[in-house]
Coordinates of C-alpha atoms and ligand atoms in Angstrom, one line a residue:
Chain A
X61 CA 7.2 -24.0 -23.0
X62 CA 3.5 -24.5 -21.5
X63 CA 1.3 -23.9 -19.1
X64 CA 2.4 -19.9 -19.0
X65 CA -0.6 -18.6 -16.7
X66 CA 1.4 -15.0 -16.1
X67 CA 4.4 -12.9 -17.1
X68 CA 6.0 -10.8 -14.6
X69 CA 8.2 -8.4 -16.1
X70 CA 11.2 -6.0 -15.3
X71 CA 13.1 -2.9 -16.0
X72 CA 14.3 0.3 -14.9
X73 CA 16.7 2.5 -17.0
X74 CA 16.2 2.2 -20.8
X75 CA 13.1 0.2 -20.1
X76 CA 10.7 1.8 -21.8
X77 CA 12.1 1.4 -25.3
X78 CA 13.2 -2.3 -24.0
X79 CA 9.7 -2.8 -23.0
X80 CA 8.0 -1.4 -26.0
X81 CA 10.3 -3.9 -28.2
X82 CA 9.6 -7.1 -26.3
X83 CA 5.9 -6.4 -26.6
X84 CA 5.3 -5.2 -30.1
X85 CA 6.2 -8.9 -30.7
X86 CA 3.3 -10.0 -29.1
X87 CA -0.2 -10.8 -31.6
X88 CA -3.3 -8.9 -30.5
X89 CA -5.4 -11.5 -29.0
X90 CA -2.1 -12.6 -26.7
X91 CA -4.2 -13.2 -23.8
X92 CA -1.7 -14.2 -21.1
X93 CA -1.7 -11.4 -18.3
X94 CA 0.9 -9.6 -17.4
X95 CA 2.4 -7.4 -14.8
X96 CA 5.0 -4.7 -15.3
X97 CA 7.4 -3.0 -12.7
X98 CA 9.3 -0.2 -14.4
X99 CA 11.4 2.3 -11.6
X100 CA 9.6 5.9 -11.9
X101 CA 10.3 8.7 -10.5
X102 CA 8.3 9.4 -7.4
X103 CA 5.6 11.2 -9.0
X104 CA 1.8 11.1 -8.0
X105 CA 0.8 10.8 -11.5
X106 CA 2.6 8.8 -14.0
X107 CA 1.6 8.3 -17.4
X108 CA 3.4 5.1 -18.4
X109 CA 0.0 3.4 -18.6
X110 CA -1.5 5.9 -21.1
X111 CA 1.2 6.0 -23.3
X112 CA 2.2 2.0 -23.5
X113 CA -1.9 1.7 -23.7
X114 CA -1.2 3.8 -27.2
X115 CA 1.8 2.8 -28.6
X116 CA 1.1 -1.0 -27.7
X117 CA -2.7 -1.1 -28.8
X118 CA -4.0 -3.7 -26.0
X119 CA -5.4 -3.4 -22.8
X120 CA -2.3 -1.5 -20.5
X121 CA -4.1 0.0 -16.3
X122 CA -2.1 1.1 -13.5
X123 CA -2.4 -1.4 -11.4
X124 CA -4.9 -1.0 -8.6
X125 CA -5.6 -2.4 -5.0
X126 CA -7.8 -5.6 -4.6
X127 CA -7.9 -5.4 -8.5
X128 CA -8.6 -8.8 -9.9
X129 CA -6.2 -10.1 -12.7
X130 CA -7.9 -10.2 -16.3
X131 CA -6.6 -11.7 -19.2
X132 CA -4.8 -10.4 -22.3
X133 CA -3.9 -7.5 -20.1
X134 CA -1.1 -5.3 -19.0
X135 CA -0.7 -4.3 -15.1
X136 CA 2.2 -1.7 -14.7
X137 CA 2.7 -0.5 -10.8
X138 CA 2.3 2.8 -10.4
X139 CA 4.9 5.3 -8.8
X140 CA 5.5 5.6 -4.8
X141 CA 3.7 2.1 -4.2
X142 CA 4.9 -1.6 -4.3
X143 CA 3.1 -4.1 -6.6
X144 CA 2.1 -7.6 -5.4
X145 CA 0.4 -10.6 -6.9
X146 CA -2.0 -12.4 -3.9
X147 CA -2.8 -16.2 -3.5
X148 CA -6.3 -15.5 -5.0
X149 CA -4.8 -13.3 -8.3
X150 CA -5.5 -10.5 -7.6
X151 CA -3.4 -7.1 -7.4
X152 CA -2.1 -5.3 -4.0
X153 CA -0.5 -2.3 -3.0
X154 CA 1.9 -0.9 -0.1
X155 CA 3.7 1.4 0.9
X156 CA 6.0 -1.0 2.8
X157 CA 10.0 0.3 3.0
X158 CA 12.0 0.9 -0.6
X159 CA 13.6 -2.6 -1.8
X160 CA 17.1 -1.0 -4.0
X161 CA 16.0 1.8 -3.5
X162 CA 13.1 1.7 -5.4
X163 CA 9.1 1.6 -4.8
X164 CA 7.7 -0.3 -7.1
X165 CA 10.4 -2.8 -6.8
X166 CA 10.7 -5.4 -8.9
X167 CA 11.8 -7.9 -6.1
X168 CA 8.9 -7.4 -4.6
X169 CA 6.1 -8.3 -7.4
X170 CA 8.7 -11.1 -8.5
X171 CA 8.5 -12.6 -4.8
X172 CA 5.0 -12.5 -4.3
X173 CA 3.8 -13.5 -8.2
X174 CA 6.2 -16.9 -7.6
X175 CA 4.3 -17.5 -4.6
X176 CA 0.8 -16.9 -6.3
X177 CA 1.5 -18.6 -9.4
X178 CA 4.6 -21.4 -8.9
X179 CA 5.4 -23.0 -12.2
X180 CA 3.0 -21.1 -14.0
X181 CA 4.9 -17.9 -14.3
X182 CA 7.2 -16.6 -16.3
X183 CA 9.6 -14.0 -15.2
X184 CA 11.7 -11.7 -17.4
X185 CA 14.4 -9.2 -16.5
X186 CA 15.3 -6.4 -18.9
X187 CA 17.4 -3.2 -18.6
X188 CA 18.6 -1.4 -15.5
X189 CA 21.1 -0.2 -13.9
X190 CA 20.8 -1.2 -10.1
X191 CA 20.1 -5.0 -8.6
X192 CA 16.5 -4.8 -8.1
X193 CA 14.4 -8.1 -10.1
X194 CA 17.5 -10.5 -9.1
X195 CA 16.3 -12.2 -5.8
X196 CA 13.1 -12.0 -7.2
X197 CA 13.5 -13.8 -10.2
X198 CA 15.7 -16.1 -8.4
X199 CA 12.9 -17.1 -6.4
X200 CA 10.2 -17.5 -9.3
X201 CA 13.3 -20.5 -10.4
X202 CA 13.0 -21.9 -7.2
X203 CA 9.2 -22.0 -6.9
X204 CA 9.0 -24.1 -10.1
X205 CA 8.6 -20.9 -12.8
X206 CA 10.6 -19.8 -15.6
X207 CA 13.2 -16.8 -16.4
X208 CA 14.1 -14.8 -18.8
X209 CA 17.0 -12.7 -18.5
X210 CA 18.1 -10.0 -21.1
X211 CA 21.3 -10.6 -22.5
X212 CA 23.5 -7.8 -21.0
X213 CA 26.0 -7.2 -23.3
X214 CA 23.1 -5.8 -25.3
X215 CA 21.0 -4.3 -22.7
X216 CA 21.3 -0.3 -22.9
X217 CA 22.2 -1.1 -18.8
X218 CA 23.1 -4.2 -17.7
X219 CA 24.0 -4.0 -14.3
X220 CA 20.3 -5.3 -13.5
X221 CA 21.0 -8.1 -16.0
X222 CA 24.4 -9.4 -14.6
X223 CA 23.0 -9.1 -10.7
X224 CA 20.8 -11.9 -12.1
X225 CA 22.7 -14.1 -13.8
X226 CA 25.4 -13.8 -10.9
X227 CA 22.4 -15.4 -8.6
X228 CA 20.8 -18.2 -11.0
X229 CA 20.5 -19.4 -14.2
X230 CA 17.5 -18.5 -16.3
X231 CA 16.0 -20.5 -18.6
X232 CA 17.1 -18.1 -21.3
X233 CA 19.4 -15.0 -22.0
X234 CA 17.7 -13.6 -25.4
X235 CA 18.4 -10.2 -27.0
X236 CA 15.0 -8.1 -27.1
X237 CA 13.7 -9.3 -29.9
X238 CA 14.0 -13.0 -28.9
X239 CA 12.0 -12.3 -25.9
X240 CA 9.3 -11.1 -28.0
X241 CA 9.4 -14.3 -30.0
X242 CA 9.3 -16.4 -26.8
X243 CA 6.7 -14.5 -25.9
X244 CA 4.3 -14.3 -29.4
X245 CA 5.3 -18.5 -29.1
X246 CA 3.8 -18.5 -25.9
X247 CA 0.2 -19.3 -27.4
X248 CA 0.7 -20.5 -30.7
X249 CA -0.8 -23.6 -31.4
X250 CA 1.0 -26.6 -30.7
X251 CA 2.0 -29.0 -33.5
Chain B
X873 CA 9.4 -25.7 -2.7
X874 CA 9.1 -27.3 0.6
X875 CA 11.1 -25.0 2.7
X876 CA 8.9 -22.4 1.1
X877 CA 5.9 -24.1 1.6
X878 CA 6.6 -24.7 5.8
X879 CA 7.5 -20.5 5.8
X880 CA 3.7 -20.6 4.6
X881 CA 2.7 -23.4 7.4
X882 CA 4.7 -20.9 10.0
X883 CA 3.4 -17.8 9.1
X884 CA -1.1 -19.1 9.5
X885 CA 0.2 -21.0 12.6
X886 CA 1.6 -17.3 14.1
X887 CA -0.6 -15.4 12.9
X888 CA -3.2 -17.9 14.5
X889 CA -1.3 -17.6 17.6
X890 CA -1.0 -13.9 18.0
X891 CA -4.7 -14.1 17.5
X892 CA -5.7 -16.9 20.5
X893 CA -3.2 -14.8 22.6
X894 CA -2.9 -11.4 22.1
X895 CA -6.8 -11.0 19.9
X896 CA -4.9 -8.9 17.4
X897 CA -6.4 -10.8 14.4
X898 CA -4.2 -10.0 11.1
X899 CA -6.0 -13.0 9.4
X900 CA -7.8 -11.5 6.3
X901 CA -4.8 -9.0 6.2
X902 CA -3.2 -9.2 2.6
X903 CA -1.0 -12.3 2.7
X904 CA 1.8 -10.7 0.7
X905 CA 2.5 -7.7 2.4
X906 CA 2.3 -9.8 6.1
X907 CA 4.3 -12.5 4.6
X908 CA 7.3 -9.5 4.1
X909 CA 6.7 -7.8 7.1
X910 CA 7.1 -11.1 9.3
X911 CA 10.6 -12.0 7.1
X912 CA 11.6 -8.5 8.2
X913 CA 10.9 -9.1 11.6
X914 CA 13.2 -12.4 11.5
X915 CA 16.1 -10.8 10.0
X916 CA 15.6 -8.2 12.9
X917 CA 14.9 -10.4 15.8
X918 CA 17.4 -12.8 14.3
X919 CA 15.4 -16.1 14.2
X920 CA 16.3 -18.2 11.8
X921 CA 12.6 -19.5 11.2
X922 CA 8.7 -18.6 11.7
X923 CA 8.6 -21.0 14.3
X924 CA 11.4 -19.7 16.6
X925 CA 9.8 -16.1 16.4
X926 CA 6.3 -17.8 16.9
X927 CA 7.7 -19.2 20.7
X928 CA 8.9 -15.9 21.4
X929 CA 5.9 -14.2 20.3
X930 CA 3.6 -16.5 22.5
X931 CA 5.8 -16.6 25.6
X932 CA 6.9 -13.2 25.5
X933 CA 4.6 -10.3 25.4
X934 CA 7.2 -7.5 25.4
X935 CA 7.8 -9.6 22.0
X936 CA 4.7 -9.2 20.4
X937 CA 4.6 -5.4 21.2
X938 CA 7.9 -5.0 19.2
X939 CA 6.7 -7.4 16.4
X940 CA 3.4 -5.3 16.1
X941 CA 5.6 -2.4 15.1
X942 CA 6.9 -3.8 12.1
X943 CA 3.1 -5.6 11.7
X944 CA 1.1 -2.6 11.4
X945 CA 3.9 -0.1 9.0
X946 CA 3.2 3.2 11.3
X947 CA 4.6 5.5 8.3
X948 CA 2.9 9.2 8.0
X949 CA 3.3 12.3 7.2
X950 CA 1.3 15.9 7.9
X951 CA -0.3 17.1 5.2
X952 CA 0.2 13.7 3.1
X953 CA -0.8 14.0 -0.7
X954 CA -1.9 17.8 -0.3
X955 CA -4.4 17.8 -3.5
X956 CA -6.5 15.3 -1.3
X957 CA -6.8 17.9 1.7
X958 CA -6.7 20.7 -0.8
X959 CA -10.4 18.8 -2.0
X960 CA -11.5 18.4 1.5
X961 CA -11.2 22.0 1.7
X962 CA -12.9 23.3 -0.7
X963 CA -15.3 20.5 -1.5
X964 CA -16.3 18.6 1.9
X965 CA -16.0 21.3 4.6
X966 CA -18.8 23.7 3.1
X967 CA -20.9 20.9 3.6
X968 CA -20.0 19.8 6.6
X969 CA -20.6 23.3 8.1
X970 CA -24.3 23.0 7.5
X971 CA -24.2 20.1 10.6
X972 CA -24.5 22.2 13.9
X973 CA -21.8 20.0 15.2
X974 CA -19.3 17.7 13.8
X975 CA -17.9 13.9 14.6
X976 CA -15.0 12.9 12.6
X977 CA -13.5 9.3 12.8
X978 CA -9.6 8.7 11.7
X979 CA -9.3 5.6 11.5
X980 CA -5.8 4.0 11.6
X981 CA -4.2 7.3 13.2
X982 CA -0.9 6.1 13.3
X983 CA 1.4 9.0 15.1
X984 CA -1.0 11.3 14.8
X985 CA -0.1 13.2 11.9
X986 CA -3.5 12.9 9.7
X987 CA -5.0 13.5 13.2
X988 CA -3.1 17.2 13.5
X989 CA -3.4 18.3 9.6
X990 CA -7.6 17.9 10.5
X991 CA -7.2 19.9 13.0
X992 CA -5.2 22.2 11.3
X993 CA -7.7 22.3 8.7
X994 CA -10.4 22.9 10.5
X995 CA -9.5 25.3 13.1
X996 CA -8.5 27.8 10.1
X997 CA -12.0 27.3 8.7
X998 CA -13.8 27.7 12.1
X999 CA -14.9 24.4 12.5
X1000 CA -12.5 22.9 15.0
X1001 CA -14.2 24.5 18.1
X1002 CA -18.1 22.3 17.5
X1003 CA -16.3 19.3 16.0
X1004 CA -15.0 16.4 18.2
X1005 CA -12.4 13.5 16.4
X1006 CA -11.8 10.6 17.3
X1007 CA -8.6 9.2 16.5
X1008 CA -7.7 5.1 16.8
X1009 CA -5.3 2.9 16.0
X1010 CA -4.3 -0.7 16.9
X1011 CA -0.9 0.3 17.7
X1012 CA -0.4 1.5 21.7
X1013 CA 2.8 3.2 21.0
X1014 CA 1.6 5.0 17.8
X1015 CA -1.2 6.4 19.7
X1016 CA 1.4 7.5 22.7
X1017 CA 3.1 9.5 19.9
X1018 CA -0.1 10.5 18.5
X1019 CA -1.2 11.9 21.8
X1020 CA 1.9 13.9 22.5
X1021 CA 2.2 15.1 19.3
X1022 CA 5.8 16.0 19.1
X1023 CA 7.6 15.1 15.4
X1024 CA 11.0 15.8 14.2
X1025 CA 12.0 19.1 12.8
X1026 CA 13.6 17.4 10.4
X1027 CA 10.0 16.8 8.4
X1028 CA 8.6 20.1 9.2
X1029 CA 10.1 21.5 6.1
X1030 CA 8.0 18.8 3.8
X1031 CA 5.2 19.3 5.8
X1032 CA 5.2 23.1 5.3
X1033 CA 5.3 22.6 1.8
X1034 CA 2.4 19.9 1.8
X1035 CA 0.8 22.0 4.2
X1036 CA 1.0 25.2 1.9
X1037 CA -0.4 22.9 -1.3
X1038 CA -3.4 21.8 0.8
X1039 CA -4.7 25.4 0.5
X1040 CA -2.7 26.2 4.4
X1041 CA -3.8 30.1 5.4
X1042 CA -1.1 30.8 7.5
X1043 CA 2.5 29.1 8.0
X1044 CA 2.2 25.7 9.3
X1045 CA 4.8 27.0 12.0
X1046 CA 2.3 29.0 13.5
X1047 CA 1.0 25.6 14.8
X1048 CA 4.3 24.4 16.4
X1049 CA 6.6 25.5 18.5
X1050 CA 10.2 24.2 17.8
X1051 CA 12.6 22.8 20.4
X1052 CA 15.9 20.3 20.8
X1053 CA 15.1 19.4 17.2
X1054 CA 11.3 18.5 17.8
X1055 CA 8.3 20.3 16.7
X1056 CA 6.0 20.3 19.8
X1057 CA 2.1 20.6 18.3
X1058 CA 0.0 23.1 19.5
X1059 CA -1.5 21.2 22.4
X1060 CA -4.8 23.5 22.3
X1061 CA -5.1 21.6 18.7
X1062 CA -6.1 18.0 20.8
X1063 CA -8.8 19.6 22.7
X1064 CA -11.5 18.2 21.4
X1065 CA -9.7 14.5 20.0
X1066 CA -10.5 11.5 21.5
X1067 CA -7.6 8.7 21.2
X1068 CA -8.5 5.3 21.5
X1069 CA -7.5 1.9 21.1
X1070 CA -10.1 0.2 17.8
X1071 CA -9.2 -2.7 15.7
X1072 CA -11.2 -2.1 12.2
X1073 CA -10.9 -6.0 12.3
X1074 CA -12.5 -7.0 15.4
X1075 CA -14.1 -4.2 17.2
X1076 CA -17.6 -3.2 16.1
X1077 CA -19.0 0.8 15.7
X1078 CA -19.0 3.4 18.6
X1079 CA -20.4 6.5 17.8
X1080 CA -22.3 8.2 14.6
X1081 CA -20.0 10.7 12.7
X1082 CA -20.3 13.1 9.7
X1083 CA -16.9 12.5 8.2
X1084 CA -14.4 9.4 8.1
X1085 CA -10.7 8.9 7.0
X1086 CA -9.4 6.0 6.7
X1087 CA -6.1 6.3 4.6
X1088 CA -3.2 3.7 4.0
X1089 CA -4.8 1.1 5.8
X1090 CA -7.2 -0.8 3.4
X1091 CA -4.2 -1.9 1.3
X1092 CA -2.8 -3.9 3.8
X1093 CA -6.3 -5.5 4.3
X1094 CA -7.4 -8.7 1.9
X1095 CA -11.3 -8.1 0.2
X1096 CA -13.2 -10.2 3.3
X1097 CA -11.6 -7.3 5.7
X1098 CA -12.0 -4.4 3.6
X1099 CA -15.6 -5.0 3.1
X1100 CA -15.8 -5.6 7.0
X1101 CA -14.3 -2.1 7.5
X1102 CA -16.7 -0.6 4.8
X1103 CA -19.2 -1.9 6.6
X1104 CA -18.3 -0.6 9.9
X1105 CA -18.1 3.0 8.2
X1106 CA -21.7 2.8 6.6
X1107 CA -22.9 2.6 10.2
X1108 CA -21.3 4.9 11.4
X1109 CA -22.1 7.7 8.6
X1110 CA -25.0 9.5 8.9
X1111 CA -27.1 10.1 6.0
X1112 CA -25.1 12.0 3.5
X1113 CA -21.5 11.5 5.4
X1114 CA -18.3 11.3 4.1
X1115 CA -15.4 8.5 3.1
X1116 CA -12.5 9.8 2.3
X1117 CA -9.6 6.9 1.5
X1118 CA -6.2 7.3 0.8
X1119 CA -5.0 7.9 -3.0
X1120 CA -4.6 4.3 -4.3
X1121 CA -7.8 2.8 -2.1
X1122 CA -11.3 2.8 -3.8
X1123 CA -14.1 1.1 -3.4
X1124 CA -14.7 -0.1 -6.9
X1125 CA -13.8 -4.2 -6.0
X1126 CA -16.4 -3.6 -2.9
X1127 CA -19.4 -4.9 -1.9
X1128 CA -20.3 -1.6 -0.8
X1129 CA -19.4 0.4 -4.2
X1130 CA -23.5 1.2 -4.5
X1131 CA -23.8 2.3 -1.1
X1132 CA -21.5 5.3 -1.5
X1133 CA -20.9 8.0 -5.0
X1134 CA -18.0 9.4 -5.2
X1135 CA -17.8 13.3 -4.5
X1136 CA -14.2 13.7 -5.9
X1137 CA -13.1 10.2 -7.1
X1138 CA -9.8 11.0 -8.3
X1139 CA -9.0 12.5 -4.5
X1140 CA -11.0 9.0 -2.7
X1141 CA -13.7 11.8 -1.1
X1142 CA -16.9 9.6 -1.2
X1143 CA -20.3 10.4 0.1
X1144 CA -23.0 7.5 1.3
X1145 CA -25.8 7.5 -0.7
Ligands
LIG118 C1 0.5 3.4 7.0 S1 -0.3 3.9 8.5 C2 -1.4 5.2 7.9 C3 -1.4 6.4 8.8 C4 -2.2 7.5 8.3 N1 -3.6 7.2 8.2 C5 -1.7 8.1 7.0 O1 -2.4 7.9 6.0 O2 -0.7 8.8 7.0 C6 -1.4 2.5 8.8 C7 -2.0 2.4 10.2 O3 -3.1 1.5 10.2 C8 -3.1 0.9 11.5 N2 -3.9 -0.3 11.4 C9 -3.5 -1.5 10.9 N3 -4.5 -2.4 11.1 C10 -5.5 -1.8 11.7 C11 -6.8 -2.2 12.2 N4 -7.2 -3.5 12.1 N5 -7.6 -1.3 12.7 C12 -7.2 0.0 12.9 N6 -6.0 0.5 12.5 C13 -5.2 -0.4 11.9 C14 -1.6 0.7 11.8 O4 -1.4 0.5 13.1 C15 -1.0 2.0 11.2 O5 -0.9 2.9 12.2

């Protein structure tokens, strides 16, 4: 798989750990961006930045308004606001009505990064137990990108899982740690 | 990818249109966030495609009116984010005291809300009486509301709360009086506001003020727009006035970041320099 310009990822419960697994895979100088919806609670202040910043070692910021998109980094959406990709690659936020419930939704970063990016995006579905991430990833598919969907009968949820696969097929259903190798492969030289 | 690609075609050609017809101009709004709001407004209106909203839209004006409210997101609250008033309080007012009298500009008003917590605010530290606000919006019918002030009971208990965070001296019921489910605002509060119809997009500056808020609009605005706004509210500041944004706006990406330090950057409270 080539020509990966960004990876929208995600999750809601378990995600974290599911997260953290996927991207210890990656090599240090990985320097494909990528954006992160993880459901929060509602929050001002979340920490989720900090502490995947820590445990992760690379580049992680809460993603912030008008932000441009920088490489070998890691955008997570903060709590209480919706994350979108725009035409020009940068980050913006809203505070447009909950998608499943949930701001951040995962629908809506999916929907708007397949729009900025088309086949150059790669889209991965972890973890969760509600529906949000399916129409979204079913729309990076449809604008020319690829998917990645968790395998659910290993996913500590996997209702978010299943709501996908009932709507498309993926490129791939992986356990964890094969998403981290598709990942790492992402950039390795070509042979 | 095609059908995709006309729903991008439909949306400049409406947005185009609401713009020769109406001069609401949401053209350097943020594409994403317009691009939702106008597939909302299909599912509601029941079109089945840009273009069948669009001939409505343009033929229609009662049409337009109810497309602006799902356009412009009129979502508020009293007292929103109380740590941001709670630094107003005890950071900007003791400096705005030393003005002998006091223009504030809240910009994008909504239902009036932001507009009443002000007032609140500064009626229980002494200012309200030699300050004059002035409230606009793009949205007619959220300025109606705004102007009569009058919010579902429902809320009041969050807005107490919030109200009591921001530092409140009182009870934020001492400001309403409750009845058929309503909270009817104080009217005396809206003695000195000034409503008014102001596009930050096309309409230019209208008066020199002290202080300006401007919250939960600049997201929904692309870079070109938010500088434009920026620039409207260096204008309008005097020397040493104040910004304040709301909690996920900054001006770090602007062109205007050197033209304004921030007084309390984690609450958005900036001062021109
Ligand atoms: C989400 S509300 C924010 C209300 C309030 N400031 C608050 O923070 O609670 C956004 C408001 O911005 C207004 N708005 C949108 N575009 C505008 C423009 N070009 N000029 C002025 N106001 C605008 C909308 O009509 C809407 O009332």
């Amino acid at each position: 798989m080539n020509g990966v310009q960004a990876i929208a990822l995600g999750a809601s419960a378990g995600g974290v750990t599911a997260l953290l697994t996927v991207l210890h895979a990656l090599p240090p100088a990985f320097r494909i961006p990528m954006l992160c919806v993880l459901h929060l609670p509602d929050d001002r202040h979340s920490h989720l930045a900090e502490v995947l910043g820590r445990r992760l070692k690379r580049p992680v910021h809460e993603a912030r308004d008008k932000e441009d998109i920088a490489p070998g980094t890691l955008y997570v959406a903060g709590p209480g606001y919706h994350l979108s990709v725009e035409r020009d690659h940068s980050l913006s936020l809203s505070q447009e009505e909950r998608v499943h419930f949930s701001r951040p939704s995962i629908d809506v970063l999916f929907e708007s990064a397949a729009d900025a990016y088309g086949p150059g995006l790669l889209g991965v579905l972890l973890t969760g137990a509600n529906e949000d991430g399916a129409h979204g990833l079913a729309r990076i598919k449809q604008q020319g990108g690829r998917t990645v969907v968790q395998d659910p009968s290993q996913a500590q949820a996997s209702t978010m899982p299943r709501a996908a696969l009932a709507l498309h097929q993926p490129d791939y259903i992986l356990p964890l740690n094969g998403i981290g190798q598709l990942l790492a492969s992402l950039e390795a030289p070509e042979c | 990818m095609s059908i995709e690609r006309n729903t991008d075609i439909e949306i400049r050609l409406l947005i185009e249109a609401i713009y020769l017809k109406y001069s609401y101009d949401f053209r350097d709004y943020s594409g994403a966030s317009i691009k939702r709001r106008i597939q909302y407004a299909l599912r509601q209106f029941d079109c089945k495609t840009v273009s069948a909203l669009q001939e409505r839209v343009l033929h229609d004006p009662s049409m337009f009116m109810q497309l602006l409210q799902f356009l412009t997101i009129p979502v508020s609250e009293m007292f929103r984010d109380p740590e941001h008033l709670l630094a107003v309080r005890q950071e900007v007012v003791p400096l705005l005291r030393t003005w002998p009298s006091i223009k504030i500009w809240i910009a994008g008003c909504s239902t009036g809300e932001e507009v009443y917590s002000m007032a609140i605010l500064l009626r229980e530290e002494g200012l309200l009486e030699r300050t004059i606000i002035y409230a606009t919006d793009i949205n007619p019918s959220s300025l109606e509301k705004a102007k009569q002030g009058i919010y579902s009971m429902q809320n009041m208990r969050l807005y107490a709360e919030n109200y009591r965070k921001a530092g409140g001296r009182g009870e934020l019921s001492d400001y309403y009086t409750a009845a058929y489910g309503n909270a009817i605002v104080d009217s005396s509060l809206r003695d000195n506001v000034t409503f008014a119809d102001h596009s930050l997009a096309t309409d230019s500056v209208f008066s020199e003020t002290q202080l300006i808020s401007c919250r939960n609009v600049l997201i929904y605005f692309n870079k070109t727009l938010q500088d434009r706004a920026f620039g409207l509210f260096h204008e309008s500041l005097c020397h040493r006035g104040f910004l304040v944004l709301g909690s996920k706006e900054t001006l770090d990406f602007s062109a205007y970041s050197d033209k304004f330090e921030a007084l309390v950057k984690p609450e958005r409270i900036y001062r021109k320099s």
